[in-house]
mmCIF file of C-alpha atoms in Angstrom:
data_model
loop_
_atom_site.group_PDB
_atom_site.id
_atom_site.type_symbol
_atom_site.label_atom_id
_atom_site.label_comp_id
_atom_site.label_asym_id
_atom_site.label_seq_id
_atom_site.Cartn_x
_atom_site.Cartn_y
_atom_site.Cartn_z
ATOM 1 C CA UNK A 183 -13.089 -18.957 -14.004
ATOM 2 C CA UNK A 184 -11.619 -15.876 -12.340
ATOM 3 C CA UNK A 185 -13.430 -12.702 -13.399
ATOM 4 C CA UNK A 186 -12.687 -9.065 -12.847
ATOM 5 C CA UNK A 187 -15.147 -8.980 -9.936
ATOM 6 C CA UNK A 188 -12.950 -11.441 -8.012
ATOM 7 C CA UNK A 189 -10.074 -9.004 -8.185
ATOM 8 C CA UNK A 190 -12.397 -6.172 -7.208
ATOM 9 C CA UNK A 191 -13.721 -7.985 -4.182
ATOM 10 C CA UNK A 192 -10.152 -8.869 -3.141
ATOM 11 C CA UNK A 193 -9.154 -5.250 -3.464
ATOM 12 C CA UNK A 194 -12.174 -4.165 -1.412
ATOM 13 C CA UNK A 195 -11.158 -6.547 1.359
ATOM 14 C CA UNK A 196 -7.613 -5.221 1.433
ATOM 15 C CA UNK A 197 -8.863 -1.624 1.414
ATOM 16 C CA UNK A 198 -11.210 -2.338 4.339
ATOM 17 C CA UNK A 199 -8.415 -3.967 6.319
ATOM 18 C CA UNK A 200 -6.206 -0.941 5.613
ATOM 19 C CA UNK A 201 -8.880 1.513 6.772
ATOM 20 C CA UNK A 202 -9.459 -0.431 9.956
ATOM 21 C CA UNK A 203 -5.693 -0.353 10.541
ATOM 22 C CA UNK A 204 -5.531 3.399 9.999
ATOM 23 C CA UNK A 205 -8.421 4.111 12.336
ATOM 24 C CA UNK A 206 -7.566 1.689 15.186
ATOM 25 C CA UNK A 207 -3.811 1.394 15.630
ATOM 26 C CA UNK A 208 -1.909 3.625 17.989
ATOM 27 C CA UNK A 209 1.551 3.370 16.480
ATOM 28 C CA UNK A 210 2.192 5.909 13.697
ATOM 29 C CA UNK A 211 4.437 3.489 11.804
ATOM 30 C CA UNK A 212 1.696 0.851 11.620
ATOM 31 C CA UNK A 213 -0.720 3.472 10.456
ATOM 32 C CA UNK A 214 1.718 4.263 7.605
ATOM 33 C CA UNK A 215 1.920 0.536 6.803
ATOM 34 C CA UNK A 216 -1.874 0.374 6.618
ATOM 35 C CA UNK A 217 -1.727 3.244 4.109
ATOM 36 C CA UNK A 218 0.619 1.120 2.020
ATOM 37 C CA UNK A 219 -2.056 -1.614 2.130
ATOM 38 C CA UNK A 220 -4.616 0.847 0.742
ATOM 39 C CA UNK A 221 -2.238 1.857 -2.072
ATOM 40 C CA UNK A 222 -1.897 -1.852 -2.996
ATOM 41 C CA UNK A 223 -5.671 -2.276 -3.104
ATOM 42 C CA UNK A 224 -5.823 0.552 -5.642
ATOM 43 C CA UNK A 225 -3.022 -1.006 -7.644
ATOM 44 C CA UNK A 226 -4.813 -4.398 -7.795
ATOM 45 C CA UNK A 227 -7.869 -2.646 -9.159
ATOM 46 C CA UNK A 228 -5.838 -0.794 -11.831
ATOM 47 C CA UNK A 229 -4.114 -3.982 -13.006
ATOM 48 C CA UNK A 230 -7.432 -5.869 -12.992
ATOM 49 C CA UNK A 231 -9.086 -3.319 -15.280
ATOM 50 C CA UNK A 232 -5.971 -3.146 -17.436
ATOM 51 C CA UNK A 233 -6.276 -6.949 -17.859
ATOM 52 C CA UNK A 234 -9.972 -6.819 -18.601
ATOM 53 C CA UNK A 235 -9.813 -3.968 -21.152
ATOM 54 C CA UNK A 236 -6.556 -5.391 -22.672
ATOM 55 C CA UNK A 237 -5.010 -1.943 -22.281
ATOM 56 C CA UNK A 238 -1.640 -1.564 -20.538
ATOM 57 C CA UNK A 239 -2.090 2.124 -19.723
ATOM 58 C CA UNK A 240 -3.536 0.956 -16.391
ATOM 59 C CA UNK A 241 -0.169 -0.584 -15.569
ATOM 60 C CA UNK A 242 1.535 2.711 -16.407
ATOM 61 C CA UNK A 243 -0.671 4.311 -13.761
ATOM 62 C CA UNK A 244 0.410 1.646 -11.243
ATOM 63 C CA UNK A 245 3.990 2.821 -11.791
ATOM 64 C CA UNK A 246 2.935 6.381 -10.961
ATOM 65 C CA UNK A 247 1.029 5.164 -7.860
ATOM 66 C CA UNK A 248 4.121 3.313 -6.645
ATOM 67 C CA UNK A 249 6.163 6.472 -7.197
ATOM 68 C CA UNK A 250 3.748 8.501 -5.104
ATOM 69 C CA UNK A 251 3.735 5.778 -2.435
ATOM 70 C CA UNK A 252 7.518 5.912 -2.239
ATOM 71 C CA UNK A 253 7.497 9.722 -1.882
ATOM 72 C CA UNK A 254 4.723 9.463 0.718
ATOM 73 C CA UNK A 255 6.654 6.866 2.708
ATOM 74 C CA UNK A 256 9.858 8.967 2.662
ATOM 75 C CA UNK A 257 8.149 12.137 3.757
ATOM 76 C CA UNK A 258 5.982 10.372 6.320
ATOM 77 C CA UNK A 259 8.923 8.574 7.900
ATOM 78 C CA UNK A 260 10.828 11.885 7.976
ATOM 79 C CA UNK A 261 7.863 13.379 9.859
ATOM 80 C CA UNK A 262 7.906 10.459 12.266
ATOM 81 C CA UNK A 263 11.625 10.914 12.982
ATOM 82 C CA UNK A 264 11.132 14.644 13.524
ATOM 83 C CA UNK A 265 8.212 13.944 15.816
ATOM 84 C CA UNK A 266 10.155 11.461 17.858
ATOM 85 C CA UNK A 267 13.087 13.815 18.138
ATOM 86 C CA UNK A 268 10.867 16.701 19.411
ATOM 87 C CA UNK A 269 8.256 14.903 21.488
ATOM 88 C CA UNK A 270 9.789 11.477 22.329
ATOM 89 C CA UNK A 271 6.534 9.746 21.506
ATOM 90 C CA UNK A 272 4.899 8.280 18.430
ATOM 91 C CA UNK A 273 1.559 7.121 19.642
ATOM 92 C CA UNK A 274 -1.329 8.764 17.943
ATOM 93 C CA UNK A 275 -3.460 9.428 21.005
ATOM 94 C CA UNK A 276 -0.519 11.170 22.747
ATOM 95 C CA UNK A 277 0.153 13.558 19.874
ATOM 96 C CA UNK A 278 -2.631 16.085 20.576
ATOM 97 C CA UNK A 279 -0.841 19.410 19.969
ATOM 98 C CA UNK A 280 -3.425 20.584 17.450
ATOM 99 C CA UNK A 281 -6.428 19.213 19.345
ATOM 100 C CA UNK A 282 -8.635 21.566 21.358
ATOM 101 C CA UNK B 1311 -8.344 -26.033 -13.741
ATOM 102 C CA UNK B 1312 -5.237 -25.176 -11.721
ATOM 103 C CA UNK B 1313 -5.596 -21.463 -12.299
ATOM 104 C CA UNK B 1314 -8.562 -20.667 -9.985
ATOM 105 C CA UNK B 1315 -6.858 -22.591 -7.195
ATOM 106 C CA UNK B 1316 -3.756 -20.531 -7.646
ATOM 107 C CA UNK B 1317 -5.804 -17.344 -7.457
ATOM 108 C CA UNK B 1318 -7.626 -18.426 -4.307
ATOM 109 C CA UNK B 1319 -4.368 -19.519 -2.640
ATOM 110 C CA UNK B 1320 -2.703 -16.198 -3.472
ATOM 111 C CA UNK B 1321 -5.706 -14.137 -2.443
ATOM 112 C CA UNK B 1322 -6.008 -16.032 0.815
ATOM 113 C CA UNK B 1323 -2.327 -15.343 1.565
ATOM 114 C CA UNK B 1324 -2.768 -11.635 0.813
ATOM 115 C CA UNK B 1325 -5.804 -11.329 3.150
ATOM 116 C CA UNK B 1326 -4.181 -13.387 5.899
ATOM 117 C CA UNK B 1327 -0.954 -11.316 5.952
ATOM 118 C CA UNK B 1328 -2.939 -8.056 5.658
ATOM 119 C CA UNK B 1329 -4.932 -8.983 8.765
ATOM 120 C CA UNK B 1330 -1.721 -9.940 10.567
ATOM 121 C CA UNK B 1331 -0.246 -6.505 9.633
ATOM 122 C CA UNK B 1332 -2.932 -4.647 11.561
ATOM 123 C CA UNK B 1333 -3.171 -7.086 14.432
ATOM 124 C CA UNK B 1334 0.435 -7.898 15.351
ATOM 125 C CA UNK B 1335 1.650 -6.293 18.492
ATOM 126 C CA UNK B 1336 5.280 -5.678 17.605
ATOM 127 C CA UNK B 1337 6.010 -3.150 14.849
ATOM 128 C CA UNK B 1338 8.811 -5.311 13.405
ATOM 129 C CA UNK B 1339 6.445 -8.192 13.073
ATOM 130 C CA UNK B 1340 3.992 -5.827 11.284
ATOM 131 C CA UNK B 1341 6.701 -4.889 8.845
ATOM 132 C CA UNK B 1342 7.595 -8.516 8.186
ATOM 133 C CA UNK B 1343 3.953 -9.449 7.600
ATOM 134 C CA UNK B 1344 3.559 -6.482 5.288
ATOM 135 C CA UNK B 1345 6.585 -7.669 3.277
ATOM 136 C CA UNK B 1346 4.950 -11.067 3.006
ATOM 137 C CA UNK B 1347 1.639 -9.450 1.860
ATOM 138 C CA UNK B 1348 3.512 -7.338 -0.738
ATOM 139 C CA UNK B 1349 5.302 -10.410 -2.084
ATOM 140 C CA UNK B 1350 1.932 -12.223 -2.307
ATOM 141 C CA UNK B 1351 0.522 -9.241 -4.268
ATOM 142 C CA UNK B 1352 3.536 -9.470 -6.614
ATOM 143 C CA UNK B 1353 2.629 -13.139 -7.131
ATOM 144 C CA UNK B 1354 -0.902 -12.016 -7.985
ATOM 145 C CA UNK B 1355 0.481 -9.510 -10.501
ATOM 146 C CA UNK B 1356 2.416 -12.361 -12.186
ATOM 147 C CA UNK B 1357 -0.806 -14.392 -12.249
ATOM 148 C CA UNK B 1358 -2.505 -11.426 -13.968
ATOM 149 C CA UNK B 1359 0.284 -11.297 -16.622
ATOM 150 C CA UNK B 1360 1.631 -7.952 -15.357
ATOM 151 C CA UNK B 1361 5.245 -9.121 -14.983
ATOM 152 C CA UNK B 1362 6.779 -5.673 -15.045
ATOM 153 C CA UNK B 1363 4.527 -4.430 -12.299
ATOM 154 C CA UNK B 1364 5.398 -7.503 -10.192
ATOM 155 C CA UNK B 1365 9.123 -6.736 -10.667
ATOM 156 C CA UNK B 1366 8.858 -3.115 -9.587
ATOM 157 C CA UNK B 1367 6.577 -4.122 -6.744
ATOM 158 C CA UNK B 1368 9.339 -6.289 -5.370
ATOM 159 C CA UNK B 1369 12.107 -3.817 -6.235
ATOM 160 C CA UNK B 1370 10.608 -0.584 -4.860
ATOM 161 C CA UNK B 1371 8.173 -1.795 -2.173
ATOM 162 C CA UNK B 1372 10.014 -4.686 -0.613
ATOM 163 C CA UNK B 1373 13.524 -3.512 -1.520
ATOM 164 C CA UNK B 1374 13.036 0.214 -0.902
ATOM 165 C CA UNK B 1375 10.047 1.301 1.125
ATOM 166 C CA UNK B 1376 10.034 -1.608 3.587
ATOM 167 C CA UNK B 1377 13.737 -1.251 4.216
ATOM 168 C CA UNK B 1378 13.054 2.415 5.004
ATOM 169 C CA UNK B 1379 10.277 1.309 7.456
ATOM 170 C CA UNK B 1380 12.494 -1.205 9.156
ATOM 171 C CA UNK B 1381 15.292 1.347 9.509
ATOM 172 C CA UNK B 1382 12.942 3.883 11.157
ATOM 173 C CA UNK B 1383 11.674 1.139 13.517
ATOM 174 C CA UNK B 1384 15.288 0.455 14.406
ATOM 175 C CA UNK B 1385 16.042 4.167 15.039
ATOM 176 C CA UNK B 1386 12.995 4.659 17.291
ATOM 177 C CA UNK B 1387 12.966 2.712 20.508
ATOM 178 C CA UNK B 1388 9.437 2.080 21.777
ATOM 179 C CA UNK B 1389 8.868 2.220 25.419
ATOM 180 C CA UNK B 1390 7.112 -0.615 27.264
ATOM 181 C CA UNK B 1391 3.955 1.378 27.937
ATOM 182 C CA UNK B 1392 3.227 1.905 24.268
ATOM 183 C CA UNK B 1393 3.412 -1.852 23.659
ATOM 184 C CA UNK B 1394 0.828 -2.580 26.250
ATOM 185 C CA UNK B 1395 -2.092 -1.019 24.437
ATOM 186 C CA UNK B 1396 -1.999 -1.340 20.674
ATOM 187 C CA UNK B 1397 -5.354 0.159 19.669
ATOM 188 C CA UNK B 1398 -6.774 3.657 20.058
ATOM 189 C CA UNK B 1399 -10.205 2.206 20.876
ATOM 190 C CA UNK B 1400 -12.169 3.922 18.115
ATOM 191 C CA UNK B 1401 -13.739 0.582 17.216
ATOM 192 C CA UNK B 1402 -17.203 2.006 16.516
ATOM 193 C CA UNK B 1403 -15.952 4.648 14.078
ATOM 194 C CA UNK B 1404 -13.609 2.139 12.373
ATOM 195 C CA UNK B 1405 -16.323 -0.476 11.850
ATOM 196 C CA UNK B 1406 -18.844 2.132 10.718
ATOM 197 C CA UNK B 1407 -16.517 3.744 8.183
ATOM 198 C CA UNK B 1408 -14.998 0.560 6.811
ATOM 199 C CA UNK B 1409 -18.262 -1.306 6.477
ATOM 200 C CA UNK B 1410 -19.966 1.655 4.835
ATOM 201 C CA UNK B 1411 -17.183 2.114 2.318
ATOM 202 C CA UNK B 1412 -16.950 -1.634 1.551
ATOM 203 C CA UNK B 1413 -20.700 -1.852 1.148
ATOM 204 C CA UNK B 1414 -20.773 1.123 -1.195
ATOM 205 C CA UNK B 1415 -17.919 -0.190 -3.277
ATOM 206 C CA UNK B 1416 -19.442 -3.699 -3.622
ATOM 207 C CA UNK B 1417 -22.836 -2.207 -4.466
ATOM 208 C CA UNK B 1418 -21.452 -0.140 -7.291
ATOM 209 C CA UNK B 1419 -19.226 -3.002 -8.497
ATOM 210 C CA UNK B 1420 -22.221 -5.217 -8.982
ATOM 211 C CA UNK B 1421 -24.401 -2.400 -10.225
ATOM 212 C CA UNK B 1422 -21.745 -1.967 -12.935
ATOM 213 C CA UNK B 1423 -23.337 -5.101 -14.396
ATOM 214 C CA UNK B 1424 -21.957 -7.229 -17.175
ATOM 215 C CA UNK B 1425 -19.026 -4.990 -17.904
ATOM 216 C CA UNK B 1426 -17.316 -5.716 -14.606
ATOM 217 C CA UNK B 1427 -18.614 -9.189 -13.895
ATOM 218 C CA UNK B 1428 -17.762 -10.399 -17.396
ATOM 219 C CA UNK B 1429 -15.034 -12.972 -17.455
ATOM 220 C CA UNK B 1430 -11.571 -11.795 -18.458
ATOM 221 C CA UNK B 1431 -10.858 -12.691 -22.050
ATOM 222 C CA UNK B 1432 -8.267 -15.310 -22.480
ATOM 223 C CA UNK B 1433 -4.971 -13.675 -23.206
ATOM 224 C CA UNK B 1434 -3.674 -16.458 -25.402
ATOM 225 C CA UNK B 1435 -0.012 -17.215 -25.529
ATOM 226 C CA UNK B 1436 1.871 -14.469 -23.755
ATOM 227 C CA UNK B 1437 4.778 -12.965 -25.751
ATOM 228 C CA UNK B 1438 8.125 -13.293 -24.027
ATOM 229 C CA UNK B 1439 9.099 -9.625 -24.126
ATOM 230 C CA UNK B 1440 5.609 -8.123 -24.376
ATOM 231 C CA UNK B 1441 4.649 -6.614 -21.002
ATOM 232 C CA UNK B 1442 7.755 -4.553 -20.162
ATOM 233 C CA UNK B 1443 7.969 -3.242 -23.712
ATOM 234 C CA UNK B 1444 4.358 -2.092 -23.821
ATOM 235 C CA UNK B 1445 4.415 -0.544 -20.301
ATOM 236 C CA UNK B 1446 7.707 1.220 -21.219
ATOM 237 C CA UNK B 1447 6.125 2.548 -24.387
ATOM 238 C CA UNK B 1448 3.130 3.855 -22.405
ATOM 239 C CA UNK B 1449 5.463 5.410 -19.884
ATOM 240 C CA UNK B 1450 7.719 7.207 -22.373
ATOM 241 C CA UNK B 1451 5.420 8.106 -25.283
ATOM 242 C CA UNK B 1452 1.897 9.183 -24.189
ATOM 243 C CA UNK B 1453 2.634 9.756 -20.517
ATOM 244 C CA UNK B 1454 6.101 11.344 -20.700
ATOM 245 C CA UNK B 1455 4.946 14.577 -18.981
ATOM 246 C CA UNK B 1456 3.511 12.807 -15.934
ATOM 247 C CA UNK B 1457 6.725 10.773 -15.854
ATOM 248 C CA UNK B 1458 8.800 13.930 -15.609
ATOM 249 C CA UNK B 1459 6.409 15.353 -13.004
ATOM 250 C CA UNK B 1460 6.849 12.124 -10.995
ATOM 251 C CA UNK B 1461 10.645 12.558 -11.076
ATOM 252 C CA UNK B 1462 10.149 16.135 -9.826
ATOM 253 C CA UNK B 1463 7.887 14.784 -7.076
ATOM 254 C CA UNK B 1464 10.578 12.317 -6.002
ATOM 255 C CA UNK B 1465 13.147 15.135 -5.938
ATOM 256 C CA UNK B 1466 10.896 17.241 -3.740
ATOM 257 C CA UNK B 1467 10.255 14.232 -1.472
ATOM 258 C CA UNK B 1468 13.991 13.563 -1.091
ATOM 259 C CA UNK B 1469 14.783 17.149 -0.150
ATOM 260 C CA UNK B 1470 11.771 17.407 2.104
ATOM 261 C CA UNK B 1471 12.471 14.237 4.011
ATOM 262 C CA UNK B 1472 16.103 15.150 4.467
ATOM 263 C CA UNK B 1473 15.070 18.544 5.824
ATOM 264 C CA UNK B 1474 12.494 16.991 8.136
ATOM 265 C CA UNK B 1475 14.770 14.334 9.528
ATOM 266 C CA UNK B 1476 17.968 16.393 9.727
ATOM 267 C CA UNK B 1477 17.161 18.268 12.900
ATOM 268 C CA UNK B 1478 19.043 21.330 14.004
ATOM 269 C CA UNK B 1479 22.136 22.231 12.020
ATOM 270 C CA UNK B 1480 24.417 22.802 14.978
ATOM 271 C CA UNK B 1481 24.021 19.231 16.246
ATOM 272 C CA UNK B 1482 25.604 17.796 13.178
ATOM 273 C CA UNK B 1483 29.121 19.084 13.350
#
């Protein structure tokens, strides 16, 4: 029998993979993709609790999370394009303008 | 008896494609693996009787956001040097942070006790038009103000990304 804790463990695994991707990859685009993985881990949690509590408001919040993810992807990719136009590089360890 | 097998197959696919997303060398391959992972998550939503969420997962994530990602990958040409080394080398920090966070989350999940580890009550026969109708009601009746704020957020995101990606005005004549 699949319980809510199965979904929670799956979501924890995806969140951990996403955090490792954010912290280790060099390419900005792949870091943004890892952030999408983290969003999806949150969504799985929300749907799992909505299923357990028999309350669909959790799924309404998933709609809002997906909206915010779409806005974040649009703005993030706009920043990536502006960065590439100005600096000609998109690797995280080469973008050190604010580092001292 | 088939249901747990379906869950484990779907969960295994999600974890496999997620690991491939952060390990593949080419950014296009990463995007393709992320599309596969998102489709597997949509299958998991269908398994959890959240059909509407599965539909908008496919429509907005796979059809919208990932197409945006692939288009930006197409616009930006990576040089050979950046493909040689794919990681920043912060392995210690990454392992420390991720394992600490995962351990904390699992600890509190299981400390949550019988509420969380209780089995999901059987949903019974699922109504044909139930899920979308209920989610739509929740979206338009109790949460109509956050809905409007979300539309405002999308407007701001559209204007902001156009301004960010437009560049100088005199180069566009």
